[in-house]
Each structure stands twice: as structure tokens, then as C-alpha cells.
Amino acid sequence: MAVPKVEAAKCDGCGNCIDVCPADCFEMQDNKSVVVRPDDCVECMACVENCPTEAIELV
Ligand code: SF4
Ligand code: SF4
């Protein structure tokens, strides 16, 4: 079972991952996306595909 990880240094706070995640895994904290519900991930890859800075991976 993979879970999403955000590399904070790469995140520019665009919010795309929050908008596209069907499982509500992310929240914005201090203009960075934080994975708050990793175990809810359904591995759809939408966050990875829509992150402009390649800050997200499933691991
Ligand atoms: S892979 Fe899909 S379900 Fe998992 S965190 Fe990314 S957008 Fe959400
Ligand atoms: S899509 Fe990428 S850059 Fe945008 S908020 Fe999410 S992790 Fe940060």
C-alpha cells in the first residue's frame, strides 16, 4: 500500500493536489501542502500528475 509524500522544499502552495485528491489526503499548512490522511489514499496518481513542481510521490 503506497502513501503520498510531499517534499516541502519543492511545494509552492498552488493547491492543485488538494483540489484533485478524491480522498482529501492533503491540507494546506503555512502555504505548504501536508499529507494529513495518508491511509485514505486510493493511489489514483492525480496529485502526482497535477503537481507543477513534482513535489509529490507515492512511496
Ligand atoms: S494518489 Fe490520488 S488519492 Fe492518493 S493522495 Fe494522490 S490524489 Fe489523493
Ligand atoms: S500540487 Fe504540488 S506544489 Fe501544488 S500544493 Fe500540492 S504539493 Fe504543493
CSV table of N, CA and C and ligand atoms in Angstrom, one decimal:
chain,number,residue,atom,x,y,z
A,1,MET,N,0.8,-1.2,0.0
A,1,MET,CA,0.0,0.0,0.0
A,1,MET,C,0.9,1.3,0.0
A,2,ALA,N,0.8,2.1,-1.0
A,2,ALA,CA,1.6,3.3,-1.1
A,2,ALA,C,0.9,4.5,-0.4
A,3,VAL,N,1.6,5.4,0.1
A,3,VAL,CA,1.1,6.6,0.7
A,3,VAL,C,1.8,7.8,0.0
A,4,PRO,N,1.1,8.9,-0.1
A,4,PRO,CA,1.6,10.1,-0.7
A,4,PRO,C,2.6,10.8,0.3
A,5,LYS,N,3.7,11.3,-0.3
A,5,LYS,CA,4.6,12.2,0.4
A,5,LYS,C,4.8,13.5,-0.3
A,6,VAL,N,4.9,14.6,0.4
A,6,VAL,CA,5.2,15.9,-0.2
A,6,VAL,C,6.5,16.3,0.3
A,7,GLU,N,7.4,16.7,-0.7
A,7,GLU,CA,8.7,17.2,-0.4
A,7,GLU,C,8.5,18.7,-0.2
A,8,ALA,N,8.5,19.2,1.1
A,8,ALA,CA,8.1,20.5,1.4
A,8,ALA,C,8.9,21.6,0.7
A,9,ALA,N,10.2,21.3,0.5
A,9,ALA,CA,11.0,22.3,-0.2
A,9,ALA,C,10.6,22.6,-1.6
A,10,LYS,N,10.0,21.6,-2.2
A,10,LYS,CA,9.6,21.8,-3.6
A,10,LYS,C,8.1,22.3,-3.7
A,11,CYS,N,7.3,22.3,-2.7
A,11,CYS,CA,5.9,22.7,-2.8
A,11,CYS,C,5.8,24.2,-2.8
A,12,ASP,N,5.1,24.7,-3.8
A,12,ASP,CA,4.9,26.2,-3.9
A,12,ASP,C,3.5,26.6,-3.5
A,13,GLY,N,2.8,25.7,-2.9
A,13,GLY,CA,1.5,26.1,-2.3
A,13,GLY,C,0.4,26.3,-3.3
A,14,CYS,N,0.5,25.8,-4.5
A,14,CYS,CA,-0.5,26.1,-5.6
A,14,CYS,C,-1.9,25.5,-5.2
A,15,GLY,N,-2.0,24.4,-4.4
A,15,GLY,CA,-3.2,23.9,-4.1
A,15,GLY,C,-3.8,22.8,-5.0
A,16,ASN,N,-3.1,22.5,-6.1
A,16,ASN,CA,-3.6,21.6,-7.1
A,16,ASN,C,-3.9,20.2,-6.4
A,17,CYS,N,-3.0,19.7,-5.6
A,17,CYS,CA,-3.2,18.4,-5.0
A,17,CYS,C,-4.4,18.4,-4.1
A,18,ILE,N,-4.7,19.4,-3.4
A,18,ILE,CA,-5.9,19.5,-2.6
A,18,ILE,C,-7.1,19.5,-3.4
A,19,ASP,N,-7.1,20.2,-4.5
A,19,ASP,CA,-8.2,20.3,-5.4
A,19,ASP,C,-8.5,18.9,-6.1
A,20,VAL,N,-7.5,18.2,-6.5
A,20,VAL,CA,-7.8,17.0,-7.3
A,20,VAL,C,-7.9,15.7,-6.4
A,21,CYS,N,-7.4,15.7,-5.2
A,21,CYS,CA,-7.4,14.4,-4.5
A,21,CYS,C,-8.8,14.0,-4.1
A,22,PRO,N,-9.3,12.8,-4.5
A,22,PRO,CA,-10.6,12.4,-4.2
A,22,PRO,C,-10.8,11.9,-2.8
A,23,ALA,N,-9.7,11.7,-2.1
A,23,ALA,CA,-9.7,11.1,-0.8
A,23,ALA,C,-9.4,12.2,0.3
A,24,ASP,N,-9.2,13.4,-0.1
A,24,ASP,CA,-8.9,14.5,0.9
A,24,ASP,C,-7.7,14.2,1.7
A,25,CYS,N,-6.7,13.8,1.1
A,25,CYS,CA,-5.5,13.4,1.9
A,25,CYS,C,-4.6,14.6,2.3
A,26,PHE,N,-4.8,15.7,1.6
A,26,PHE,CA,-3.9,16.9,1.9
A,26,PHE,C,-4.6,18.0,2.6
A,27,GLU,N,-3.8,18.8,3.3
A,27,GLU,CA,-4.3,20.1,3.8
A,27,GLU,C,-3.2,21.1,3.6
A,28,MET,N,-3.6,22.4,3.5
A,28,MET,CA,-2.6,23.5,3.4
A,28,MET,C,-2.2,24.0,4.8
A,29,GLN,N,-1.0,24.0,5.0
A,29,GLN,CA,-0.5,24.5,6.3
A,29,GLN,C,0.7,25.4,6.1
A,30,ASP,N,0.6,26.7,6.4
A,30,ASP,CA,1.7,27.6,6.2
A,30,ASP,C,2.1,27.6,4.7
A,31,ASN,N,1.1,27.6,3.8
A,31,ASN,CA,1.4,27.7,2.4
A,31,ASN,C,2.1,26.5,1.8
A,32,LYS,N,2.1,25.3,2.5
A,32,LYS,CA,2.6,24.1,2.0
A,32,LYS,C,1.6,23.0,2.2
A,33,SER,N,1.5,22.1,1.2
A,33,SER,CA,0.6,21.0,1.3
A,33,SER,C,1.2,19.9,2.2
A,34,VAL,N,0.4,19.5,3.1
A,34,VAL,CA,0.8,18.5,4.1
A,34,VAL,C,-0.1,17.3,4.0
A,35,VAL,N,0.4,16.1,4.0
A,35,VAL,CA,-0.4,14.9,3.9
A,35,VAL,C,-0.9,14.6,5.3
A,36,VAL,N,-2.2,14.8,5.5
A,36,VAL,CA,-2.8,14.6,6.8
A,36,VAL,C,-3.6,13.3,6.9
A,37,ARG,N,-4.0,12.7,5.8
A,37,ARG,CA,-4.7,11.4,5.8
A,37,ARG,C,-4.1,10.4,4.8
A,38,PRO,N,-2.8,10.0,5.0
A,38,PRO,CA,-2.1,9.2,4.1
A,38,PRO,C,-2.8,7.9,3.8
A,39,ASP,N,-3.4,7.3,4.9
A,39,ASP,CA,-4.0,6.0,4.7
A,39,ASP,C,-5.3,6.0,3.9
A,40,ASP,N,-5.8,7.2,3.6
A,40,ASP,CA,-7.1,7.3,2.8
A,40,ASP,C,-6.7,7.2,1.3
A,41,CYS,N,-5.4,7.3,1.0
A,41,CYS,CA,-5.0,7.4,-0.4
A,41,CYS,C,-5.5,6.2,-1.2
A,42,VAL,N,-6.1,6.4,-2.4
A,42,VAL,CA,-6.6,5.3,-3.3
A,42,VAL,C,-5.6,5.1,-4.5
A,43,GLU,N,-4.5,5.8,-4.4
A,43,GLU,CA,-3.4,5.6,-5.4
A,43,GLU,C,-3.8,5.9,-6.8
A,44,CYS,N,-4.6,7.0,-6.9
A,44,CYS,CA,-5.1,7.4,-8.3
A,44,CYS,C,-4.1,8.1,-9.1
A,45,MET,N,-3.1,8.7,-8.4
A,45,MET,CA,-2.0,9.4,-9.0
A,45,MET,C,-2.3,10.8,-9.5
A,46,ALA,N,-3.5,11.3,-9.2
A,46,ALA,CA,-4.0,12.6,-9.6
A,46,ALA,C,-3.1,13.7,-9.1
A,47,CYS,N,-2.7,13.5,-7.8
A,47,CYS,CA,-1.8,14.6,-7.2
A,47,CYS,C,-0.5,14.6,-7.9
A,48,VAL,N,0.1,13.5,-8.1
A,48,VAL,CA,1.4,13.4,-8.7
A,48,VAL,C,1.4,14.1,-10.1
A,49,GLU,N,0.3,13.7,-10.9
A,49,GLU,CA,0.2,14.2,-12.2
A,49,GLU,C,-0.1,15.7,-12.3
A,50,ASN,N,-0.7,16.3,-11.3
A,50,ASN,CA,-1.1,17.7,-11.3
A,50,ASN,C,-0.2,18.6,-10.4
A,51,CYS,N,0.8,18.1,-9.9
A,51,CYS,CA,1.8,18.9,-9.2
A,51,CYS,C,2.8,19.5,-10.1
A,52,PRO,N,2.8,20.9,-10.2
A,52,PRO,CA,3.7,21.5,-11.2
A,52,PRO,C,5.1,21.4,-10.8
A,53,THR,N,5.4,21.2,-9.6
A,53,THR,CA,6.8,21.2,-9.2
A,53,THR,C,7.4,19.8,-8.9
A,54,GLU,N,6.6,18.8,-9.2
A,54,GLU,CA,7.0,17.4,-8.9
A,54,GLU,C,7.4,17.2,-7.4
A,55,ALA,N,6.6,17.7,-6.6
A,55,ALA,CA,6.9,17.7,-5.1
A,55,ALA,C,6.3,16.4,-4.5
A,56,ILE,N,5.4,15.7,-5.2
A,56,ILE,CA,4.7,14.6,-4.6
A,56,ILE,C,5.1,13.3,-5.2
A,57,GLU,N,5.3,12.3,-4.3
A,57,GLU,CA,5.5,10.9,-4.8
A,57,GLU,C,4.7,10.0,-3.9
A,58,LEU,N,4.4,8.8,-4.5
A,58,LEU,CA,3.8,7.7,-3.7
A,58,LEU,C,4.9,6.8,-3.4
A,59,VAL,N,4.9,6.5,-2.1
A,59,VAL,CA,6.0,5.6,-1.6
A,59,VAL,C,5.5,4.5,-0.8
B,1,SF4,S1,-2.8,9.4,-5.3
B,1,SF4,FE1,-4.9,10.1,-5.5
B,1,SF4,S2,-5.9,9.5,-3.6
B,1,SF4,FE2,-3.7,9.4,-3.3
B,1,SF4,S3,-3.1,11.3,-2.4
B,1,SF4,FE3,-2.8,11.5,-4.6
B,1,SF4,S4,-4.7,12.3,-5.4
B,1,SF4,FE4,-5.1,11.6,-3.3
B,2,SF4,S1,0.3,20.4,-6.2
B,2,SF4,FE1,2.5,20.3,-5.6
B,2,SF4,S2,3.1,22.4,-5.5
B,2,SF4,FE2,0.9,22.4,-5.5
B,2,SF4,S3,0.3,22.5,-3.3
B,2,SF4,FE3,0.4,20.3,-4.0
B,2,SF4,S4,2.5,19.6,-3.5
B,2,SF4,FE4,2.5,21.8,-3.4
